[in-house]
Coordinates of N, CA, C and O in Angstrom, one line a residue:
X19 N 0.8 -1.2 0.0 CA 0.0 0.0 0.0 C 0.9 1.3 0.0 O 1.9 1.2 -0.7
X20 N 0.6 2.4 0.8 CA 1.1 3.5 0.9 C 3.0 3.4 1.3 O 3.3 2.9 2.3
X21 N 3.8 3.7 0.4 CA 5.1 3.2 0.8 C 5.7 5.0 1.2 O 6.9 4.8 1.4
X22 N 5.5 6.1 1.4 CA 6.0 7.1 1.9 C 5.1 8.1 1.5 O 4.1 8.0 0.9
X23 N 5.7 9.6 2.1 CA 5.1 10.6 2.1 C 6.1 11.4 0.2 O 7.2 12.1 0.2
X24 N 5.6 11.2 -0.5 CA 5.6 12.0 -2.4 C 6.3 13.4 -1.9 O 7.4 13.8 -2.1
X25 N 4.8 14.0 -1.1 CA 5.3 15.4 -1.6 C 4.6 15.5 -0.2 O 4.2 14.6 0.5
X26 N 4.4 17.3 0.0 CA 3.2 18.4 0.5 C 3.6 19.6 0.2 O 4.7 20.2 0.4
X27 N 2.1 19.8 -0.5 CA 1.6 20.7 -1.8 C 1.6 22.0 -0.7 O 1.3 22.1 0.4
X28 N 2.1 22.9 -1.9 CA 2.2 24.4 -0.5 C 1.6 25.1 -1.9 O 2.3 25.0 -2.9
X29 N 0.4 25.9 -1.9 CA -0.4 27.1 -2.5 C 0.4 28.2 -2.3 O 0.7 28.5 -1.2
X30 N 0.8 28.8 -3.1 CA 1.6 30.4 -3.4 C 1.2 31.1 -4.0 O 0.6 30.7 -5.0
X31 N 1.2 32.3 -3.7 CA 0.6 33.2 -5.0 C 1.9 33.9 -6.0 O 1.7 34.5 -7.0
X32 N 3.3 33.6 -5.5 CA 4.2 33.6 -6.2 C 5.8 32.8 -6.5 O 7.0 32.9 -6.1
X33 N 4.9 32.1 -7.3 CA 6.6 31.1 -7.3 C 7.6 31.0 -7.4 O 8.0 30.0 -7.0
X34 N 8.6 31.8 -8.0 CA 9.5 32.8 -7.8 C 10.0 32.7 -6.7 O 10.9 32.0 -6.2
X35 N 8.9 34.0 -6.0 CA 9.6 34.5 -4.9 C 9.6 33.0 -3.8 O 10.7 32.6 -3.5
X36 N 8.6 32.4 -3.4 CA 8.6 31.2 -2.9 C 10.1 30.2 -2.5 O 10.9 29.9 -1.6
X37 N 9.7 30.0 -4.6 CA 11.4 29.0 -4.5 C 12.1 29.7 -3.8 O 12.4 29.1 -2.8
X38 N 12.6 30.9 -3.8 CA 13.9 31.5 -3.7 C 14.0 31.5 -1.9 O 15.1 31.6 -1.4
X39 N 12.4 31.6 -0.7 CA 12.6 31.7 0.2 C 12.7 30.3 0.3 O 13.5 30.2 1.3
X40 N 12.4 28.7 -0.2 CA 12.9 27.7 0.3 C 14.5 27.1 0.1 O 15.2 26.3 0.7
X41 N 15.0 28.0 -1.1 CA 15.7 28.0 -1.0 C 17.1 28.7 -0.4 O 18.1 28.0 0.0
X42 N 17.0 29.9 -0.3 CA 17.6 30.8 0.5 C 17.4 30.3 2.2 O 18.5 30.3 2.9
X43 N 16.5 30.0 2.7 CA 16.0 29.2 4.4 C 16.6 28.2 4.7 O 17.5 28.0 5.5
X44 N 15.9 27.2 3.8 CA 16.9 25.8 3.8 C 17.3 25.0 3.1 O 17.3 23.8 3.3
X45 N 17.7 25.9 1.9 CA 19.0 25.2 1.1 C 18.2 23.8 -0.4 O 18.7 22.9 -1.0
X46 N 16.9 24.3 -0.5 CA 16.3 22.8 -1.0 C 16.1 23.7 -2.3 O 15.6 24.9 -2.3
X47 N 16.7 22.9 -3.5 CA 16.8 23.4 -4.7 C 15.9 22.2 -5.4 O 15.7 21.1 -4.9
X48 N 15.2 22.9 -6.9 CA 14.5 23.1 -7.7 C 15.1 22.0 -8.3 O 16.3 21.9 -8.6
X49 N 14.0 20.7 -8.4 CA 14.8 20.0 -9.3 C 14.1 19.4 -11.0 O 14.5 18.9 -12.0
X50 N 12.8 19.9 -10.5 CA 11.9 20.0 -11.8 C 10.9 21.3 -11.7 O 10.5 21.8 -10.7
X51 N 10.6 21.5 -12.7 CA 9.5 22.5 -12.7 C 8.6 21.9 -14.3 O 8.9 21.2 -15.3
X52 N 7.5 22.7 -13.9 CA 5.9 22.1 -15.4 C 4.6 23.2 -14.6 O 4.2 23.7 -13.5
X53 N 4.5 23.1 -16.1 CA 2.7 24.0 -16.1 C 2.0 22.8 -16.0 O 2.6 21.9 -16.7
X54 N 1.3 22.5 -15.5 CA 0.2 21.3 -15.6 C -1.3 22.0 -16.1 O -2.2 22.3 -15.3
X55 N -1.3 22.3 -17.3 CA -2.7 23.1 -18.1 C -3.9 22.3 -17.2 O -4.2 23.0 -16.3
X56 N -4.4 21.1 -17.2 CA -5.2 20.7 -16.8 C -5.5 21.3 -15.6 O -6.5 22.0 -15.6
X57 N -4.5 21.0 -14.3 CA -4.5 21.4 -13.3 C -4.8 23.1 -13.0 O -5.2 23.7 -12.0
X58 N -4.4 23.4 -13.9 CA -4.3 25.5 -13.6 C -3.2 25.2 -12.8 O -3.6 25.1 -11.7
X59 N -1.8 25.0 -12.9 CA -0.7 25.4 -12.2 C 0.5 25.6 -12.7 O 0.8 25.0 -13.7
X60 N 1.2 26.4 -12.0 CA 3.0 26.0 -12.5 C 3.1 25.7 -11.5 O 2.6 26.4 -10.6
X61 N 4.0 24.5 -11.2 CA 4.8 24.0 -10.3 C 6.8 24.0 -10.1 O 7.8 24.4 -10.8
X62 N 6.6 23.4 -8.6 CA 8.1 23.7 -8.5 C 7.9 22.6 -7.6 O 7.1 22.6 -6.8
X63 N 9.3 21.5 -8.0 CA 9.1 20.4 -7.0 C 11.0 20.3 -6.1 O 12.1 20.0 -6.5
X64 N 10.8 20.5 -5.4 CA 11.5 20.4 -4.5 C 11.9 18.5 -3.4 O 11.4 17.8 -2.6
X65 N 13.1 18.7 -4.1 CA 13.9 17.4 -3.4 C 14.2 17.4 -1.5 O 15.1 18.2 -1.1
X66 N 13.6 16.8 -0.9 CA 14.1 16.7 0.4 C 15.2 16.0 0.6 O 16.4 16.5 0.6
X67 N 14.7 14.2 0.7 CA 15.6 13.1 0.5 C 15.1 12.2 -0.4 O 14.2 12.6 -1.1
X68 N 15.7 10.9 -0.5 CA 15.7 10.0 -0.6 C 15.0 9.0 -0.1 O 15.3 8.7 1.0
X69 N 13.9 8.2 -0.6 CA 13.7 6.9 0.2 C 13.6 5.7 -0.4 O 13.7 5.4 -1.6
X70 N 13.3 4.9 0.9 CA 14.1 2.9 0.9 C 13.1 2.7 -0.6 O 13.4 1.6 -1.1
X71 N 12.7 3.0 -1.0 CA 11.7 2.3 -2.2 C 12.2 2.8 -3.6 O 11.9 2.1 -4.6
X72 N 13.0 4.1 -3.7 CA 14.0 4.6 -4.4 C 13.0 6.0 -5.1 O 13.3 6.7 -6.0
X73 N 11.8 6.1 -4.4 CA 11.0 7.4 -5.0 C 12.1 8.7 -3.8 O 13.2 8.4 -3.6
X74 N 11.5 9.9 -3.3 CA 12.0 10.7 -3.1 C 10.5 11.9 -1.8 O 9.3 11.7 -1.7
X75 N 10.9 12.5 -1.5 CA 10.4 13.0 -0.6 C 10.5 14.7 -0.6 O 11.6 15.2 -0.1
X76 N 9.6 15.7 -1.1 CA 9.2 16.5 -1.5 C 8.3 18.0 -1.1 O 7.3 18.1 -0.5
X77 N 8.9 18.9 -1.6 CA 7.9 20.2 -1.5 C 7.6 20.5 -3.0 O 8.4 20.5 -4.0
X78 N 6.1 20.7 -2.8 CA 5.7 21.1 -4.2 C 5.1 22.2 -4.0 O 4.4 22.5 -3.1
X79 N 5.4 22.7 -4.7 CA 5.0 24.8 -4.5 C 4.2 24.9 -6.0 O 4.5 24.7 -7.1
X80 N 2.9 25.4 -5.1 CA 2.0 25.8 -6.5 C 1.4 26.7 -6.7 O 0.5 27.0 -5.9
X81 N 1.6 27.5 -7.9 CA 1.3 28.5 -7.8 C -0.5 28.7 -9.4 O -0.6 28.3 -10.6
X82 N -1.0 29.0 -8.9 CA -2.5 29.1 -10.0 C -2.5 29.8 -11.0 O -2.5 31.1 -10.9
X83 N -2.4 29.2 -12.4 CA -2.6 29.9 -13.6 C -3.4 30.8 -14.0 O -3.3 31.5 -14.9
X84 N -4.6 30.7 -13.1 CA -5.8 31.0 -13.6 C -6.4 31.1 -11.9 O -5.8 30.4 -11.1
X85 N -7.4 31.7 -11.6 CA -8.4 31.8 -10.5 C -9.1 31.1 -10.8 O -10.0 31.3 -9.9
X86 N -9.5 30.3 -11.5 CA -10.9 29.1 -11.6 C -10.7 28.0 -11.1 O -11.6 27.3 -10.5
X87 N -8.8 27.7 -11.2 CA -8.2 26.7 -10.8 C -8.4 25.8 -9.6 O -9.0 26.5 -8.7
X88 N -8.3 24.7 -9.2 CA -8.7 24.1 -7.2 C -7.9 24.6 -6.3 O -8.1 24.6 -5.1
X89 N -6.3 25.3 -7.2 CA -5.4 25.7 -6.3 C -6.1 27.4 -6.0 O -6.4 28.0 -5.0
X90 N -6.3 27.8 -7.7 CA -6.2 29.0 -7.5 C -7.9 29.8 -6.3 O -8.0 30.8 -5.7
X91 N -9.1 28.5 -6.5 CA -9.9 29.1 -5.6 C -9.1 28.6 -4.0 O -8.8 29.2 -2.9
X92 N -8.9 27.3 -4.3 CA -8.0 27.6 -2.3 C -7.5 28.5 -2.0 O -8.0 29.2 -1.2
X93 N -6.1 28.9 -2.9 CA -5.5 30.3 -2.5 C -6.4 31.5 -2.4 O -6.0 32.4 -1.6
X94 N -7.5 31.6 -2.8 CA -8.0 32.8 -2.7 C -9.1 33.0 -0.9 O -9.3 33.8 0.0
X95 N -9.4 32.0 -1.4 CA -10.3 31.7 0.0 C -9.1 31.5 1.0 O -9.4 32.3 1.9
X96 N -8.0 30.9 1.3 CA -7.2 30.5 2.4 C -6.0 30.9 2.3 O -5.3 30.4 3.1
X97 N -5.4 31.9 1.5 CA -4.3 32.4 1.4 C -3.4 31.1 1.2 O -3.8 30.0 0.9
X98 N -2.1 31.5 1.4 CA -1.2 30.9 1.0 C -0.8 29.7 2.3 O -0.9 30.1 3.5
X99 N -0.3 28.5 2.1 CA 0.2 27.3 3.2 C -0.2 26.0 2.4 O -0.7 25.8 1.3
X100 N 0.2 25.3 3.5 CA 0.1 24.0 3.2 C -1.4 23.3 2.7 O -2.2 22.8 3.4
X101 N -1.6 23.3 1.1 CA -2.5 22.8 0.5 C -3.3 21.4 0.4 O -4.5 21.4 0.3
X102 N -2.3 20.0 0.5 CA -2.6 18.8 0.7 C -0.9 18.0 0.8 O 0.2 18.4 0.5
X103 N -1.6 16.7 1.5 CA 0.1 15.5 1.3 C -0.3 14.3 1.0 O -1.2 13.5 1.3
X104 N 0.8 14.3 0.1 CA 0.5 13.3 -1.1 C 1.4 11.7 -0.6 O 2.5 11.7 -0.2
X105 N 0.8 10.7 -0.8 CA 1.2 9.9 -0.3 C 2.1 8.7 -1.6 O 1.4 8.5 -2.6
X106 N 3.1 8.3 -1.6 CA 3.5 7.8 -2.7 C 2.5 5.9 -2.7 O 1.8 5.5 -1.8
X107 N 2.7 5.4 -3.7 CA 2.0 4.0 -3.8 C 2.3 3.6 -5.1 O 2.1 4.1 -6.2
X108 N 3.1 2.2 -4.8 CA 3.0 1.4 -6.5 C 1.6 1.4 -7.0 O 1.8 1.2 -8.2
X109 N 0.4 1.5 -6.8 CA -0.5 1.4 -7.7 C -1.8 2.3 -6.5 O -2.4 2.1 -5.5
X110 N -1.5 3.4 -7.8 CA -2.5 4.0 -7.4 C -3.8 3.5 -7.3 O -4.4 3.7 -6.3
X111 N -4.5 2.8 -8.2 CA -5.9 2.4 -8.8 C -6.1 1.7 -7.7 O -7.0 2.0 -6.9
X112 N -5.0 0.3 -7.4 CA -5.7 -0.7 -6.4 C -5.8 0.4 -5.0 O -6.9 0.5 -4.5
X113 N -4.8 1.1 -4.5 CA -5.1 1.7 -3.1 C -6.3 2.7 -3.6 O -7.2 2.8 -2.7
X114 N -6.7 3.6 -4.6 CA -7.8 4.7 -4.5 C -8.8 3.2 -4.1 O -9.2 3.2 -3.0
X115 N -9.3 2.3 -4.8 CA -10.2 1.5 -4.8 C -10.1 1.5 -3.5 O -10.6 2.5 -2.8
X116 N -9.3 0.3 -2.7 CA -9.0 -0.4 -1.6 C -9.7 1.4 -0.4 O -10.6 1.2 0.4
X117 N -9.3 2.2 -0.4 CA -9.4 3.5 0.5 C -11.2 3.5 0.2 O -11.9 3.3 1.2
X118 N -11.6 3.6 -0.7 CA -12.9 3.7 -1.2 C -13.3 3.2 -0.6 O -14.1 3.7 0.2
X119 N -13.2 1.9 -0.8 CA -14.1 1.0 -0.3 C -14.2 1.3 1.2 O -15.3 1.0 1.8
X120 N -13.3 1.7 1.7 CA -13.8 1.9 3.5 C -14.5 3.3 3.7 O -14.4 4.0 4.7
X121 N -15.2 3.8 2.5 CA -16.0 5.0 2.8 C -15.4 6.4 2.5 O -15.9 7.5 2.6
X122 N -14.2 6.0 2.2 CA -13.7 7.6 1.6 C -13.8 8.1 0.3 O -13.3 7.6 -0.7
X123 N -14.2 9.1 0.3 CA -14.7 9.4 -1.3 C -13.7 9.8 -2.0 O -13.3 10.9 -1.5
X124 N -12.9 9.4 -3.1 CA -12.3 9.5 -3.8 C -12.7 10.5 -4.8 O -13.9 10.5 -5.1
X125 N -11.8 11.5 -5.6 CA -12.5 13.0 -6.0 C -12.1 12.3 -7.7 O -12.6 12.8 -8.7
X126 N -11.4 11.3 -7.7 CA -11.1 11.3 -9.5 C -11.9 9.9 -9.7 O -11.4 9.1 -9.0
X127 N -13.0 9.5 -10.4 CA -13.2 8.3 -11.0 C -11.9 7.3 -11.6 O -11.9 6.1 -11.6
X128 N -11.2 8.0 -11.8 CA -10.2 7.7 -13.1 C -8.9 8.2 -12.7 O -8.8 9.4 -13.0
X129 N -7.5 7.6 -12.1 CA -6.7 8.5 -12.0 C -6.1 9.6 -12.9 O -6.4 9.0 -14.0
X130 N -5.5 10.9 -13.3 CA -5.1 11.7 -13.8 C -3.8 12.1 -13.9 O -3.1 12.0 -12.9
X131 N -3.1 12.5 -14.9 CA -1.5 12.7 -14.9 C -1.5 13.9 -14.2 O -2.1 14.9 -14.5
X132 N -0.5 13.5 -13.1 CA 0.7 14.4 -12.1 C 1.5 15.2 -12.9 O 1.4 15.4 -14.1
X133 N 2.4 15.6 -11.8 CA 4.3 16.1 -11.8 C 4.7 15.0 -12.3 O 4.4 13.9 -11.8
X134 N 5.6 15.2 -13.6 CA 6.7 14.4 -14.1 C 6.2 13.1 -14.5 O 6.8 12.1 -14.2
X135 N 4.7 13.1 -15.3 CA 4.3 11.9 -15.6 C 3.3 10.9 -14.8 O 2.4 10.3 -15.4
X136 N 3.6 10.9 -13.4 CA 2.7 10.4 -12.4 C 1.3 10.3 -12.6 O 0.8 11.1 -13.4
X137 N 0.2 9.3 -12.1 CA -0.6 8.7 -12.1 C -1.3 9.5 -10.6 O -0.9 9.1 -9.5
X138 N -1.9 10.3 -10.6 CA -2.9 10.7 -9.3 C -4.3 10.9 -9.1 O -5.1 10.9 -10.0
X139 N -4.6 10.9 -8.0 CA -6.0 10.8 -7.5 C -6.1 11.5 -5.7 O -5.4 11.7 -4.8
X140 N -7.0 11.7 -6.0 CA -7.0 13.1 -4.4 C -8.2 11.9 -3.5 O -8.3 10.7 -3.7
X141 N -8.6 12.4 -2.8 CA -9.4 11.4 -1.3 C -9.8 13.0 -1.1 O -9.2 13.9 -1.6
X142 N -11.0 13.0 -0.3 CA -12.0 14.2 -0.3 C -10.9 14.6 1.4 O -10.4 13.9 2.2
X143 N -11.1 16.1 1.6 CA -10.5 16.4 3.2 C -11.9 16.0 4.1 O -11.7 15.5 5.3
X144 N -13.6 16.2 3.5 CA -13.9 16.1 4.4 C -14.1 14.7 5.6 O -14.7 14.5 6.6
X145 N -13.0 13.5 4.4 CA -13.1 12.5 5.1 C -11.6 12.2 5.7 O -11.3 11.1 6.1
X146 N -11.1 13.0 5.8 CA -9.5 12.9 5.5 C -9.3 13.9 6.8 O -8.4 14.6 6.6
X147 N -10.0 14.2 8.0 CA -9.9 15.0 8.8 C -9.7 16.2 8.7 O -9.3 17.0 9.6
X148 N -10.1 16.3 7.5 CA -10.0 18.0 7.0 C -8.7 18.4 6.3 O -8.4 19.5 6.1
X149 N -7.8 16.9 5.9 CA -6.7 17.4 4.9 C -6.7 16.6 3.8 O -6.8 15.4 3.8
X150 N -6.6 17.3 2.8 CA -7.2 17.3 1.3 C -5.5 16.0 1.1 O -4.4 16.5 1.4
X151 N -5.7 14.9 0.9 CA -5.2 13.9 0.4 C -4.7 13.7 -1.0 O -5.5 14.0 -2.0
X152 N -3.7 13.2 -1.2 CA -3.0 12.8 -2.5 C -2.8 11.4 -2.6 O -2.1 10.9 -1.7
X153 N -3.4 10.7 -3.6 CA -2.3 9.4 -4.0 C -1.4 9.5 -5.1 O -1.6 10.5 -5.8
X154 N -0.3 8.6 -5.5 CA 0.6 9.0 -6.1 C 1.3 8.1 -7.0 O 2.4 8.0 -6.5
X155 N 1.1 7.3 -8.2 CA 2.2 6.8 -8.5 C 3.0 7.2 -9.3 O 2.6 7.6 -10.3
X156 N 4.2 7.1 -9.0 CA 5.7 7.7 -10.0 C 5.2 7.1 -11.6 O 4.6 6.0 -12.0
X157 N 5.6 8.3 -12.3 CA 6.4 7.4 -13.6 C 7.4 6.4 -13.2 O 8.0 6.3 -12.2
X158 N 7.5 5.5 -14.5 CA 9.0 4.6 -14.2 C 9.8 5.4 -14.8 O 9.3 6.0 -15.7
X159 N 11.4 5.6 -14.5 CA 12.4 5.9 -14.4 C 13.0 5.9 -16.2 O 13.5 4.9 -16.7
X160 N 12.8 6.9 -16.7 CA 13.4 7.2 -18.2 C 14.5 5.8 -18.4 O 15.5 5.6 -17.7
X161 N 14.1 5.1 -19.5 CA 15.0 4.2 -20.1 C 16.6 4.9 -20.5 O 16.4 5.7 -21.5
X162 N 17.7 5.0 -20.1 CA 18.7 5.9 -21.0 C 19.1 5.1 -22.1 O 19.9 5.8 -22.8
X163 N 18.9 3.8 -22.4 CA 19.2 3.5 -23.5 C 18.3 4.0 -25.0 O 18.4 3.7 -26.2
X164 N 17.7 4.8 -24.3 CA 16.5 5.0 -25.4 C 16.1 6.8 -25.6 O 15.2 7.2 -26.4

């Protein structure tokens, strides 16, 4: 099931300035960045560490393309902080089901492409004790022979 914690999603209203205070504070650099059109966002994903499963452990800073966006009405209603935490999982589909089934409402029928290729699906906050949930599976790891 759930093998670590992916990311947690932080709402900005400027990403820029953002990176530069995670960076500048404590030293955690930029290791991909993407517009996700779908989503309404530009993102910035931030490297913590390392973990035993070989995925990685994360700050994702998001900032809203658009005010129609889910980030960009959070931001507007809740200002800027900690938006949701995303939990990493070899298979998203079996755990969104498997969570479902014990009564939590799952917000995608159908998982959706992430950051960097990823497979996601959200879990509703108001079953989630009031924090808006991520599941998560990685892309697999670019072939370099190809």
């Amino acid at each position: 099931m759930l093998t670590r914690i992916d990311h947690i999603g932080i709402a900005c209203s400027d990403l820029d300035t953002t990176v530069e205070f995670y960076r500048a504070t404590y030293g955690f650099e930029v290791f991909h960045t993407e517009v996700n059109e779908e989503q309404g966002v530009r993102e910035a994903m931030l490297r913590i560490n390392g973990t035993d499963d070989g995925g990685a452990s994360c700050i994702q800073l998001l900032e809203p393309t658009r005010p129609d966006s889910a980030v960009g009405k959070w931001l507007a209603k809740n200002g800027e902080g900690v938006h949701h935490i995303a939990f990493g999982t070899p298979d998203v589909d079996a755990d969104a089901d498997a969570i479902g089934g014990k009564g939590v409402r799952v917000l995608y029928e159908q998982p959706r492409t992430g950051s960097m290729g990823s497979r996601i699906t959200f879990l509703h906050p108001k079953d989630c004790h009031g924090v808006l949930t991520e599941l998560v599976t990685s892309a697999p790891p670019a072939d370099p022979e190809h």
